[in-house]
mmCIF file of C-alpha atoms in Angstrom:
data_model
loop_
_atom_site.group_PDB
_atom_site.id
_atom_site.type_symbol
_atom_site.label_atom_id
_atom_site.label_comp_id
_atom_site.label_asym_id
_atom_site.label_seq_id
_atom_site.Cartn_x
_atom_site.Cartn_y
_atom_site.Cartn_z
ATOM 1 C CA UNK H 4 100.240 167.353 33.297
ATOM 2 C CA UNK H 5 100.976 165.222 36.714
ATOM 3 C CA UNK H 6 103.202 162.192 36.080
ATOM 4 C CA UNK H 7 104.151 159.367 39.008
ATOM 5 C CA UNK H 8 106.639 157.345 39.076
ATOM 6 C CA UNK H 9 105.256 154.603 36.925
ATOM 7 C CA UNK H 10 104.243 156.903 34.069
ATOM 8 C CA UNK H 11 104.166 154.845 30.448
ATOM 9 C CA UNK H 12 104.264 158.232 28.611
ATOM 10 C CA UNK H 13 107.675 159.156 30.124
ATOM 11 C CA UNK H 14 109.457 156.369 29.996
ATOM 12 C CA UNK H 15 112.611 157.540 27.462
ATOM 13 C CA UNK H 16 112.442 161.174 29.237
ATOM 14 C CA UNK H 17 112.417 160.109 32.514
ATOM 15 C CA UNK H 18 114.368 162.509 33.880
ATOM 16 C CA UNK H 19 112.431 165.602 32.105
ATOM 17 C CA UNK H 20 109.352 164.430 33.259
ATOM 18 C CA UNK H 21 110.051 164.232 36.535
ATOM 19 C CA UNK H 22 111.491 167.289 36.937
ATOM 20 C CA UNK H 23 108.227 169.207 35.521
ATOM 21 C CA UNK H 24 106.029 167.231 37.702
ATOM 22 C CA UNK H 25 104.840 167.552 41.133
ATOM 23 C CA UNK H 26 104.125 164.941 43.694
ATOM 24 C CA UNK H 27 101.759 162.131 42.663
ATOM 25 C CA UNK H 28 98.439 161.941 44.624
ATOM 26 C CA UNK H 29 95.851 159.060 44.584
ATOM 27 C CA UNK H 30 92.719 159.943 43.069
ATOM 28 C CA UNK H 31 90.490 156.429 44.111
ATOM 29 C CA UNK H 32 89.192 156.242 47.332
ATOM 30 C CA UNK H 33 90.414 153.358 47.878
ATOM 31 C CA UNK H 34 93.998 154.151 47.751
ATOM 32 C CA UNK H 35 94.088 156.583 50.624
ATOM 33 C CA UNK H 36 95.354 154.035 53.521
ATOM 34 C CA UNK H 37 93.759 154.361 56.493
ATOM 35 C CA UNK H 38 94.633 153.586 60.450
ATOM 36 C CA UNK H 39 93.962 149.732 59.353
ATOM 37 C CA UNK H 40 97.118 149.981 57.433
ATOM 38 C CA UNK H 41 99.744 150.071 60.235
ATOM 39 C CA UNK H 42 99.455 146.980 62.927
ATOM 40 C CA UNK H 43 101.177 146.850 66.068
ATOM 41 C CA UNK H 44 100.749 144.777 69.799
ATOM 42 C CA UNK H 45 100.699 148.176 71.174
ATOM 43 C CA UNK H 46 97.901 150.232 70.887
ATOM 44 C CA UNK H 47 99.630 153.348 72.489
ATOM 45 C CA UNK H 48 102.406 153.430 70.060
ATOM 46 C CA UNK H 49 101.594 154.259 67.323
ATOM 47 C CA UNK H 50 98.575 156.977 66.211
ATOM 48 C CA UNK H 51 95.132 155.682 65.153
ATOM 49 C CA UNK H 52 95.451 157.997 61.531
ATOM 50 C CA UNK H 53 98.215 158.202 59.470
ATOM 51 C CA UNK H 54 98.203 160.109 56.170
ATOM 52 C CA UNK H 55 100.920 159.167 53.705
ATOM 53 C CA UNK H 56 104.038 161.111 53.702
ATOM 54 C CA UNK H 57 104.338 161.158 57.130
ATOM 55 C CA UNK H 58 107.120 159.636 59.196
ATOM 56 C CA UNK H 59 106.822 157.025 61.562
ATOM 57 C CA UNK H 60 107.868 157.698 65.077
ATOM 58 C CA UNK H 61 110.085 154.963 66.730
ATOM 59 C CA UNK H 62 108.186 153.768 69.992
ATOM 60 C CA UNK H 63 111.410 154.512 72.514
ATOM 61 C CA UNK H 64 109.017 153.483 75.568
ATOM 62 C CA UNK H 65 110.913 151.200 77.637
ATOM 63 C CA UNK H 66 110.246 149.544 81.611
ATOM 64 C CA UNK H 67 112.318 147.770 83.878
ATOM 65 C CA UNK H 68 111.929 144.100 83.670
ATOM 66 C CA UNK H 69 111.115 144.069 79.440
ATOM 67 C CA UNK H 70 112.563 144.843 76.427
ATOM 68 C CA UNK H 71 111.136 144.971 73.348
ATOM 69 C CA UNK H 72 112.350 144.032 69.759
ATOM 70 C CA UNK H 73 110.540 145.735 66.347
ATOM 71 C CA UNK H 74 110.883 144.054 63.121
ATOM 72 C CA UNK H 75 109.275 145.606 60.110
ATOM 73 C CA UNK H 76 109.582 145.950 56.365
ATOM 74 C CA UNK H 77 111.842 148.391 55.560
ATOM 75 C CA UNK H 78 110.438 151.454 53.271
ATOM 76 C CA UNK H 79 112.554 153.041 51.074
ATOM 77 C CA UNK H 80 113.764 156.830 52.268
ATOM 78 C CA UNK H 81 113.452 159.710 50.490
ATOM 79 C CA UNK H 82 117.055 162.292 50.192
ATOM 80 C CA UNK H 83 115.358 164.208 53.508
ATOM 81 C CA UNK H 84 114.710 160.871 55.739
ATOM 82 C CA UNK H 85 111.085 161.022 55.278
ATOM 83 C CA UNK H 86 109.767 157.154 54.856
ATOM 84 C CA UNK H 87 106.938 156.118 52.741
ATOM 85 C CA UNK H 88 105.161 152.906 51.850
ATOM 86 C CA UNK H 89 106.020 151.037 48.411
ATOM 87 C CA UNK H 90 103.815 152.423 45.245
ATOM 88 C CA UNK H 91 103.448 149.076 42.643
ATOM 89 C CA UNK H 92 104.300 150.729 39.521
ATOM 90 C CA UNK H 93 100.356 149.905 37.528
ATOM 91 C CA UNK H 94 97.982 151.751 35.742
ATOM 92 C CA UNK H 95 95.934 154.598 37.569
ATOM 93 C CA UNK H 96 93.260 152.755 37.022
ATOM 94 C CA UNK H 97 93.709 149.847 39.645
ATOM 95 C CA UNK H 98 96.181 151.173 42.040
ATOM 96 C CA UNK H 99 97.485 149.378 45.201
ATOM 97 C CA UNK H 100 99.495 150.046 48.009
ATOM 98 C CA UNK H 101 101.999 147.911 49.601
ATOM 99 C CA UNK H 102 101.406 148.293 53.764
ATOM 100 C CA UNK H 103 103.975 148.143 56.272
ATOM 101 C CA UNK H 104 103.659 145.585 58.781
ATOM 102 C CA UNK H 105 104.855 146.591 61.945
ATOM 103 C CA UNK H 106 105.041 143.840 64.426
ATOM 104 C CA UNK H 107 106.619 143.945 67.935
ATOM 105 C CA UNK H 108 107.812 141.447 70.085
ATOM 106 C CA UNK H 109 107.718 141.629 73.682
ATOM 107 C CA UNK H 110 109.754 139.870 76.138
ATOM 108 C CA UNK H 111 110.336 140.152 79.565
ATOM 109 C CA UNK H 112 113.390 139.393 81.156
ATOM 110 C CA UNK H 113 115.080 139.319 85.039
ATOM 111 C CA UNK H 114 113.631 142.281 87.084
ATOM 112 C CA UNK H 115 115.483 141.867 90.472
ATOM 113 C CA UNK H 116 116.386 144.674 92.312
ATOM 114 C CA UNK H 117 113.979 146.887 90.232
ATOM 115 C CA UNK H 118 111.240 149.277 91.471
ATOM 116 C CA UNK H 119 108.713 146.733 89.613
ATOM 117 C CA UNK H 120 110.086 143.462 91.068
ATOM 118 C CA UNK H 121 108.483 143.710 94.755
ATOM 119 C CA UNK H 122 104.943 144.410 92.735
ATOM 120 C CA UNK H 123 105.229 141.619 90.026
ATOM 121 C CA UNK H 124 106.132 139.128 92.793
ATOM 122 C CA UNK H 125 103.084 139.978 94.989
ATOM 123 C CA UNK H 126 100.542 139.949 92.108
ATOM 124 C CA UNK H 127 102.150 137.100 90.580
ATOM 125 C CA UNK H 128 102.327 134.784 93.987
ATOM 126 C CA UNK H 129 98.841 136.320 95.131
ATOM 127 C CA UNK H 130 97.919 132.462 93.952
ATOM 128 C CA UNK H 131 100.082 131.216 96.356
ATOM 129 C CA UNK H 132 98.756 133.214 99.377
ATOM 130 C CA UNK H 133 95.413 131.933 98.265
ATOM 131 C CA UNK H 134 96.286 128.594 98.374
ATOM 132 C CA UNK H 135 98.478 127.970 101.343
ATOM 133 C CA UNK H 136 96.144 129.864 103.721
ATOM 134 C CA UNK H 137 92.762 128.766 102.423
ATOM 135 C CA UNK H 138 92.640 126.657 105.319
ATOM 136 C CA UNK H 139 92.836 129.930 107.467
ATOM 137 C CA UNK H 140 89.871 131.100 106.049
ATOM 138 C CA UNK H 141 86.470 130.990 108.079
ATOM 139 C CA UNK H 142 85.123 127.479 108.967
ATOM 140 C CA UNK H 143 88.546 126.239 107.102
ATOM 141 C CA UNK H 144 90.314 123.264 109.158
ATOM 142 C CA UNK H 145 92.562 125.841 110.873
ATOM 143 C CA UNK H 146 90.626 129.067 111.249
ATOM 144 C CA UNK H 147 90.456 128.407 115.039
ATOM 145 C CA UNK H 148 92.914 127.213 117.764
ATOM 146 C CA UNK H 149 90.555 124.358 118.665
ATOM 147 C CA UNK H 150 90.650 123.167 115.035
ATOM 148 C CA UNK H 151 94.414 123.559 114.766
ATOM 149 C CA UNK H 152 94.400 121.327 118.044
ATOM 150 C CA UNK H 153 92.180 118.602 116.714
ATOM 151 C CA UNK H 154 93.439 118.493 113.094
ATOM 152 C CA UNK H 155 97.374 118.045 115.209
ATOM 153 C CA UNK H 156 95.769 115.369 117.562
ATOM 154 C CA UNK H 157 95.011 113.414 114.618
ATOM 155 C CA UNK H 158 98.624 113.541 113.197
ATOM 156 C CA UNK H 159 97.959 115.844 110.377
ATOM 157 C CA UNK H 160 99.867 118.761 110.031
ATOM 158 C CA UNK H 161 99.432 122.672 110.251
ATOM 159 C CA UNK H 162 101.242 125.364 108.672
ATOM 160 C CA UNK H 163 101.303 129.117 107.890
ATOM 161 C CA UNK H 164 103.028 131.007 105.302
ATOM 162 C CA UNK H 165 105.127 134.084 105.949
ATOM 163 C CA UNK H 166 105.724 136.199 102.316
ATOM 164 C CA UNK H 167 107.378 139.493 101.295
ATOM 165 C CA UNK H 168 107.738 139.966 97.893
ATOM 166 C CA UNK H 169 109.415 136.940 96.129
ATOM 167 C CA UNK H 170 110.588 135.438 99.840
ATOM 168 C CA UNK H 171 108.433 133.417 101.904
ATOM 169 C CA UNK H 172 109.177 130.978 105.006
ATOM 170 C CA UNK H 173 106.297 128.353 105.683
ATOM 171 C CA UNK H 174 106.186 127.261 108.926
ATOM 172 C CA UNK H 175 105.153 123.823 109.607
ATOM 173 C CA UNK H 176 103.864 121.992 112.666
ATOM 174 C CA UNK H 177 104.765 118.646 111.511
ATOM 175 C CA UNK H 178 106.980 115.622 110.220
ATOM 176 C CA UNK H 179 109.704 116.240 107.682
ATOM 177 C CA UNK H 180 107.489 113.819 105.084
ATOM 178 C CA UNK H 181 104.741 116.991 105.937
ATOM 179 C CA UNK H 182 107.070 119.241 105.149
ATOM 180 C CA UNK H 183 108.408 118.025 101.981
ATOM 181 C CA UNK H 184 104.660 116.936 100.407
ATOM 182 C CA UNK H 185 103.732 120.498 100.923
ATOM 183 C CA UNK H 186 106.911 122.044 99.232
ATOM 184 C CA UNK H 187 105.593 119.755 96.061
ATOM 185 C CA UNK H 188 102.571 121.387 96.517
ATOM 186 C CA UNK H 189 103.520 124.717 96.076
ATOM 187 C CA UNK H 190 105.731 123.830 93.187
ATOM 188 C CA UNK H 191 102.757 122.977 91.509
ATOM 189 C CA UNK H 192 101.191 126.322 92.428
ATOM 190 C CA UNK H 193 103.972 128.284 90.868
ATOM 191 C CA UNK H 194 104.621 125.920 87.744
ATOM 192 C CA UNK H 195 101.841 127.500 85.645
ATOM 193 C CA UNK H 196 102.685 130.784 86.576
ATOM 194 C CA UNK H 197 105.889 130.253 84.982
ATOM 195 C CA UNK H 198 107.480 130.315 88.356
ATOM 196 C CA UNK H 199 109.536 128.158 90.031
ATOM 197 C CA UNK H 200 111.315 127.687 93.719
ATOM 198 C CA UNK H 201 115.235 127.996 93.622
ATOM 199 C CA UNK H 202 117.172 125.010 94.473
ATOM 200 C CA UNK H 203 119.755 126.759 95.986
ATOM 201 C CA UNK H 204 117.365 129.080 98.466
ATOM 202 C CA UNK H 205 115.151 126.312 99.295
ATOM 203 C CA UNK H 206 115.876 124.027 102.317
ATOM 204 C CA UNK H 207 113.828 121.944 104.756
ATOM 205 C CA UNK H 208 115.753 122.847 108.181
ATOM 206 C CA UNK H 209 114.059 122.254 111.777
ATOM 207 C CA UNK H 210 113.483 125.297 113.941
ATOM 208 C CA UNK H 211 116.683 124.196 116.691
ATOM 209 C CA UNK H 212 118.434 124.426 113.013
ATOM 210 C CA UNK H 213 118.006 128.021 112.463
ATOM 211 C CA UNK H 214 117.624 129.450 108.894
ATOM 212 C CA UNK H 215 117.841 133.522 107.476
ATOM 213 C CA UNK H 216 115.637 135.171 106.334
ATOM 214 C CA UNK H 217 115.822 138.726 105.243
ATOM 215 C CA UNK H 218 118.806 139.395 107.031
ATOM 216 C CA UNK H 219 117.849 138.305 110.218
ATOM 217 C CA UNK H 220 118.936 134.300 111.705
ATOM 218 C CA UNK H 221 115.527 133.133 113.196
ATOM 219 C CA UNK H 222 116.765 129.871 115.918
ATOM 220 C CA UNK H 223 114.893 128.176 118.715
ATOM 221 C CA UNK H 224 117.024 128.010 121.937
ATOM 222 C CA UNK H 225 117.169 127.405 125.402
ATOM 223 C CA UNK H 226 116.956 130.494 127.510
ATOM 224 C CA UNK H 227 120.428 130.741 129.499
ATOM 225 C CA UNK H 228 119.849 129.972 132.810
ATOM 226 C CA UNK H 229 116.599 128.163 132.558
ATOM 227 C CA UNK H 230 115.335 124.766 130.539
ATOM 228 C CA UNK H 231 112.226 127.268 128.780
ATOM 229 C CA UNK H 232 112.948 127.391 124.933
ATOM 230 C CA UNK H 233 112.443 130.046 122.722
ATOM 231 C CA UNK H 234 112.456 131.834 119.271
ATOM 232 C CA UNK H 235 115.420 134.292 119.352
ATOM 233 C CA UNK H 236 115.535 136.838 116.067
ATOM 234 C CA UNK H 237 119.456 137.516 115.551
ATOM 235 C CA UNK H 238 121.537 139.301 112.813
ATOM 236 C CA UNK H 239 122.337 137.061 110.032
ATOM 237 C CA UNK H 240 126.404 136.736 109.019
ATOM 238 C CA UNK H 241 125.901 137.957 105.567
ATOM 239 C CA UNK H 242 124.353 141.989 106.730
ATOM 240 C CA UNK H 243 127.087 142.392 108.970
ATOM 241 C CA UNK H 244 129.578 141.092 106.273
ATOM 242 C CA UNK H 245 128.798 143.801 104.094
ATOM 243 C CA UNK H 246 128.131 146.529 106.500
ATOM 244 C CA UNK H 247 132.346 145.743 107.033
ATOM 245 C CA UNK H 248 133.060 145.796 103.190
ATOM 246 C CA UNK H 249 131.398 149.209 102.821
ATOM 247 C CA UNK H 250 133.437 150.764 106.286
ATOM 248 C CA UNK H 251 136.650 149.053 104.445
ATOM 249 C CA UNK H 252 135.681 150.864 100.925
ATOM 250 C CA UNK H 253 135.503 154.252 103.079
ATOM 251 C CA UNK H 254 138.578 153.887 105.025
ATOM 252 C CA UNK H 255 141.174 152.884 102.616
ATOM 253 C CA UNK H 256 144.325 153.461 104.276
ATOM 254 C CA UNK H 257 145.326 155.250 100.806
ATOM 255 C CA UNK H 258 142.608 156.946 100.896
ATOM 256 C CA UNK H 259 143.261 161.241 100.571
ATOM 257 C CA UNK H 260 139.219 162.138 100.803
ATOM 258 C CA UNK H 261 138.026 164.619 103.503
ATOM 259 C CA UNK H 262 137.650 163.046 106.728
ATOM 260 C CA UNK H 263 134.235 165.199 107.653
ATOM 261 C CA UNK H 264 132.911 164.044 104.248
ATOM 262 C CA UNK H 265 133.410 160.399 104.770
ATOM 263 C CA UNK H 266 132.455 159.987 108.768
ATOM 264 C CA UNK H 267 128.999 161.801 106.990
ATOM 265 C CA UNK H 268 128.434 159.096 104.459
ATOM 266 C CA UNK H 269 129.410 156.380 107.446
ATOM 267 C CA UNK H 270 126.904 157.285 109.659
ATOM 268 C CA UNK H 271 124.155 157.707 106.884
ATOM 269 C CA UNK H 272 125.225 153.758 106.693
ATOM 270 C CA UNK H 273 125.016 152.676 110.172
ATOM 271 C CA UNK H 274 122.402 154.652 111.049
ATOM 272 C CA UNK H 275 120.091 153.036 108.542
ATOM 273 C CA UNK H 276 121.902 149.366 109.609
ATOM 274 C CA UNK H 277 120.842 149.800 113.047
ATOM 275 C CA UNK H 278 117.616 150.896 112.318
ATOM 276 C CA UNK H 279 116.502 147.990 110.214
ATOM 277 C CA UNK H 280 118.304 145.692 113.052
ATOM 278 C CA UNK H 281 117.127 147.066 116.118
ATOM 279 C CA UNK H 282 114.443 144.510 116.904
ATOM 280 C CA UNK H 283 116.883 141.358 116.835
ATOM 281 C CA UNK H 284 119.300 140.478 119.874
ATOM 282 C CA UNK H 285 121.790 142.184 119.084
ATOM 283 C CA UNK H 286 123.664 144.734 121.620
ATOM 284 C CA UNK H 287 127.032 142.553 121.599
ATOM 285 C CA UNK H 288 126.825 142.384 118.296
ATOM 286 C CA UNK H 289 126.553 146.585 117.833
ATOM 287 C CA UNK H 290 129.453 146.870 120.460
ATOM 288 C CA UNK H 291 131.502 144.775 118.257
ATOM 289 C CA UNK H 292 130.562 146.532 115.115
ATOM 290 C CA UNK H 293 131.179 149.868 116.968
ATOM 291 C CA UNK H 294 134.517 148.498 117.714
ATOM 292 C CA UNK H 295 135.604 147.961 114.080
ATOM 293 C CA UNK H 296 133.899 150.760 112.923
ATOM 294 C CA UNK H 297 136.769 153.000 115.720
ATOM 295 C CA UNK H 298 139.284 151.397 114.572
ATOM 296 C CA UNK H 299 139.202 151.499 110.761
ATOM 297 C CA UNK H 300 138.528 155.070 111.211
ATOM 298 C CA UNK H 301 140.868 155.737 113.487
ATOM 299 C CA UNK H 302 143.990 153.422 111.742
ATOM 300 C CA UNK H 303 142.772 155.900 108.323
ATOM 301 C CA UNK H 304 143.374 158.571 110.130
ATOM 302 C CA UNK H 305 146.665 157.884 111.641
ATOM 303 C CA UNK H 306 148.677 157.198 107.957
ATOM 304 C CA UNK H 307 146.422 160.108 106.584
ATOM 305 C CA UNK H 308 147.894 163.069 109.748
ATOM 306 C CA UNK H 309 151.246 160.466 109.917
ATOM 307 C CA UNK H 310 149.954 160.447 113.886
ATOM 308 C CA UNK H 311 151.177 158.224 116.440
ATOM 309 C CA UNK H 312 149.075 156.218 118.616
ATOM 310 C CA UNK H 313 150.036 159.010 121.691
ATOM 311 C CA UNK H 314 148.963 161.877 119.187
ATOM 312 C CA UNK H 315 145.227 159.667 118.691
ATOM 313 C CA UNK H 316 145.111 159.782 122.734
ATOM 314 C CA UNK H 317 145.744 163.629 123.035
ATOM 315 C CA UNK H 318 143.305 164.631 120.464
ATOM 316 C CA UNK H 319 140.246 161.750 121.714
ATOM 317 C CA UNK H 320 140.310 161.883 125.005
ATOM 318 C CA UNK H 321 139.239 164.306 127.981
ATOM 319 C CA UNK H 322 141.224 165.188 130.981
ATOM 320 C CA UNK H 323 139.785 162.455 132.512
ATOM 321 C CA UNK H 324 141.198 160.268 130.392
ATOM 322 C CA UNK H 325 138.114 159.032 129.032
ATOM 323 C CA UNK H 326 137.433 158.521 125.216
ATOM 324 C CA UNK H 327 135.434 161.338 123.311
ATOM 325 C CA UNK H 328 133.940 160.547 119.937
ATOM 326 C CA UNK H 329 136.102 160.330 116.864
ATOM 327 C CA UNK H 330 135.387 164.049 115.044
ATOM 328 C CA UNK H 331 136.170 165.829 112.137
ATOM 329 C CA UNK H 332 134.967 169.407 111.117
ATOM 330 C CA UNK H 333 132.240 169.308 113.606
ATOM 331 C CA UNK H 334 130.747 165.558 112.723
ATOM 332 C CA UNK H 335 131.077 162.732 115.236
ATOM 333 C CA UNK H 336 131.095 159.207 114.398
ATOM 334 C CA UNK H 337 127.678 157.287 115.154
ATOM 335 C CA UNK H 338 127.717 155.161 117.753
ATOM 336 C CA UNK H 339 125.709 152.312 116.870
ATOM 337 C CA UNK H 340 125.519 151.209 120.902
ATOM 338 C CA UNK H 341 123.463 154.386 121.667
ATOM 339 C CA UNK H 342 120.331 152.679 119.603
ATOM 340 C CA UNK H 343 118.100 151.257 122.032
ATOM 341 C CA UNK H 344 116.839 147.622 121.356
ATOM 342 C CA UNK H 345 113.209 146.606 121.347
ATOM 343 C CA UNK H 346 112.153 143.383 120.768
ATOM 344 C CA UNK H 347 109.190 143.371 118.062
ATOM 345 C CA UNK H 348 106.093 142.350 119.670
ATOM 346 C CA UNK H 349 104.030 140.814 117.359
ATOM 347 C CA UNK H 350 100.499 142.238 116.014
ATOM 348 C CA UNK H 351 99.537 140.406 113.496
ATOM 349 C CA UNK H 352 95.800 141.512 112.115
ATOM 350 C CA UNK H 353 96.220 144.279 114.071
ATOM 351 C CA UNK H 354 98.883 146.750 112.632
ATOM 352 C CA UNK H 355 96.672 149.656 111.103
ATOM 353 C CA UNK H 356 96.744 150.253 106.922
ATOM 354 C CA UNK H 357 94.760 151.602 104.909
ATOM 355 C CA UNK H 358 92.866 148.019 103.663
ATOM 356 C CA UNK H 359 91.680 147.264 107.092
ATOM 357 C CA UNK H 360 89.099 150.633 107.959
ATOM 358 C CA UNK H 361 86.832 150.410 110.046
ATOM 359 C CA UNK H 362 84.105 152.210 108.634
ATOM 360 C CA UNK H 363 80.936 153.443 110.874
#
């Protein structure tokens, strides 16, 4: 004779009984649950049949950007960890069973500096794209020079937006009361994306101004030597700030690590710097950096060996008298100066990707 846990006939012998007796199983239909029973937000997490008895996975799937919070009912565990939904102790003939509820709350919090923040801005300020530069579009108000000419003649303004990922500079060819009407108007873009433009990052500056953006100090200036004015791209203050934190981290004077290791990891750095920097104006800025960069090695190296300033000049230099590269177990330092400097010329529509095939 099977017995469950509610059984009326066993009630003073509780113990006996339950000892003889094996497992209880359902005999209505209608009490085996079925994949309706378990309800979640996320489909993937949880499999669409479920027989009872068996034990719920945890959903441990996590991404940068969100985290998610699960609160459920919780089921009572056998001895071996097993979990299993509530019985209600009633006859056999009108059995129920208690579900769980599984609910999970997603929220998504700061992503920056992630792998996912450069795609959630662009699909999230697609919007924006779409509505700054509508007027670029064909037959739009500036979709030609002419038009741009006319709609200026009148005294209305023309602009263009210039994006990547969350940072954008809109350039205006305006007033300052221009200016700041469209700023409102892109605030109201972003408001119902839950979006919204940083006080502290936002400015209205004019061109003779200069302003940064992405490490690089865009300024309009006077060409030396003639009254022509132009656009000059320099290095902001802030990369070359850090680029001289991270050569200071490497050369403590304390420091004990192996010289050949360390000038490696410097010129991974500069090498990478210069790079990225190349297209600004920027050789007397490189000599300078190439400067500091010699002498922070060179000052390390001189209370690491206890050398003297004679003992540098007998080890660096030729018989010339001229300086060699600072070296150590066969690696020279970078010289940042040896980098040649091209201006970027500008392409626009025409820099090749894989969206813009021509197709015969």
């Amino acid at each position: 004779m099977n017995c469950g846990p509610g059984c009326p006939a066993c009630g003073p012998a509780r113990a006996t009984c339950a000892a003889n007796s094996t497992r209880w199983k359902p005999s209505s239909p209608t009490a085996t649950p079925t994949s309706s029973s378990l309800t979640t937000s996320k489909a993937s997490s949880l499999n669409s049949a479920r027989t009872l008895g068996q034990p719920t996975s945890p959903n441990a799937s996590a991404s940068c950007g969100s985290s998610s919070r699960t609160s459920s009912s919780a089921p009572r565990r056998s001895p071996s960890g097993t979990a299993y939904p509530y019985v209600s102790a009633l006859p056999t003939t009108s059995i129920k069973i208690k579900t769980l509820r599984r609910v999970t709350h997603a929220r998504v919090t700061h992503c920056v500096g992630g792998v996912l923040s450069p795609l959630l801005a662009n699909i999230a300020l697609s919007a924006l794209d779409e509505r700054v530069m509508e007027p670029w579009e064909p037959g739009g108000r500036m979709s030609t020079r002419g038009r741009r000419a006319h709609h200026r003649h009148h005294g209305r303004p023309n602009w263009r937006i210039v994006r990547y990922a969350d940072d954008f500079v809109v350039l205006v060819d305006g007033r300052r009361d221009d200016v700041a009407r469209l700023r409102e108007d892109i605030a109201d873009v972003l408001h119902p994306l839950g979006l919204r433009l940083s006080r502290a990052k936002t400015q209205i500056v004019h061109m003779s101004e200069g302003f940064d953006f992405l490490g690089f100090h865009i300024q309009w200036r006077r060409k030396r030597g003639s009254n022509k004015w132009y656009v000059y791209t320099f290095i902001a203050e802030r990369p070359i700030r850090q680029l001289k934190d991270k050569i200071r981290a490497l050369t403590n004077r304390t420091s004990q690590q192996d010289p050949g290791a360390v000038l490696r990891r410097i010129n991974q750095i500069l090498r990478g710097w210069v790079n990225y920097f190349k297209h600004a104006v920027c050789k007397t800025t490189l000599k300078a950096l190439d400067h500091f960069v010699w002498r922070r090695v060179s000052s390390w190296w001189m209370v690491l060996h206890r050398w003297k300033w004679k003992d540098v000049r007998r080890r660096f230099t030729d018989h010339n008298g001229r300086w060699k590269r600072l070296s150590a177990n066969g690696i020279e330092l970078f010289p940042m100066v040896s980098t040649a400097v091209t201006r970027y010329r500008y392409r626009g529509n025409t820099i090749p990707n894989p969206w813009t095939l021509n197709h015969a």
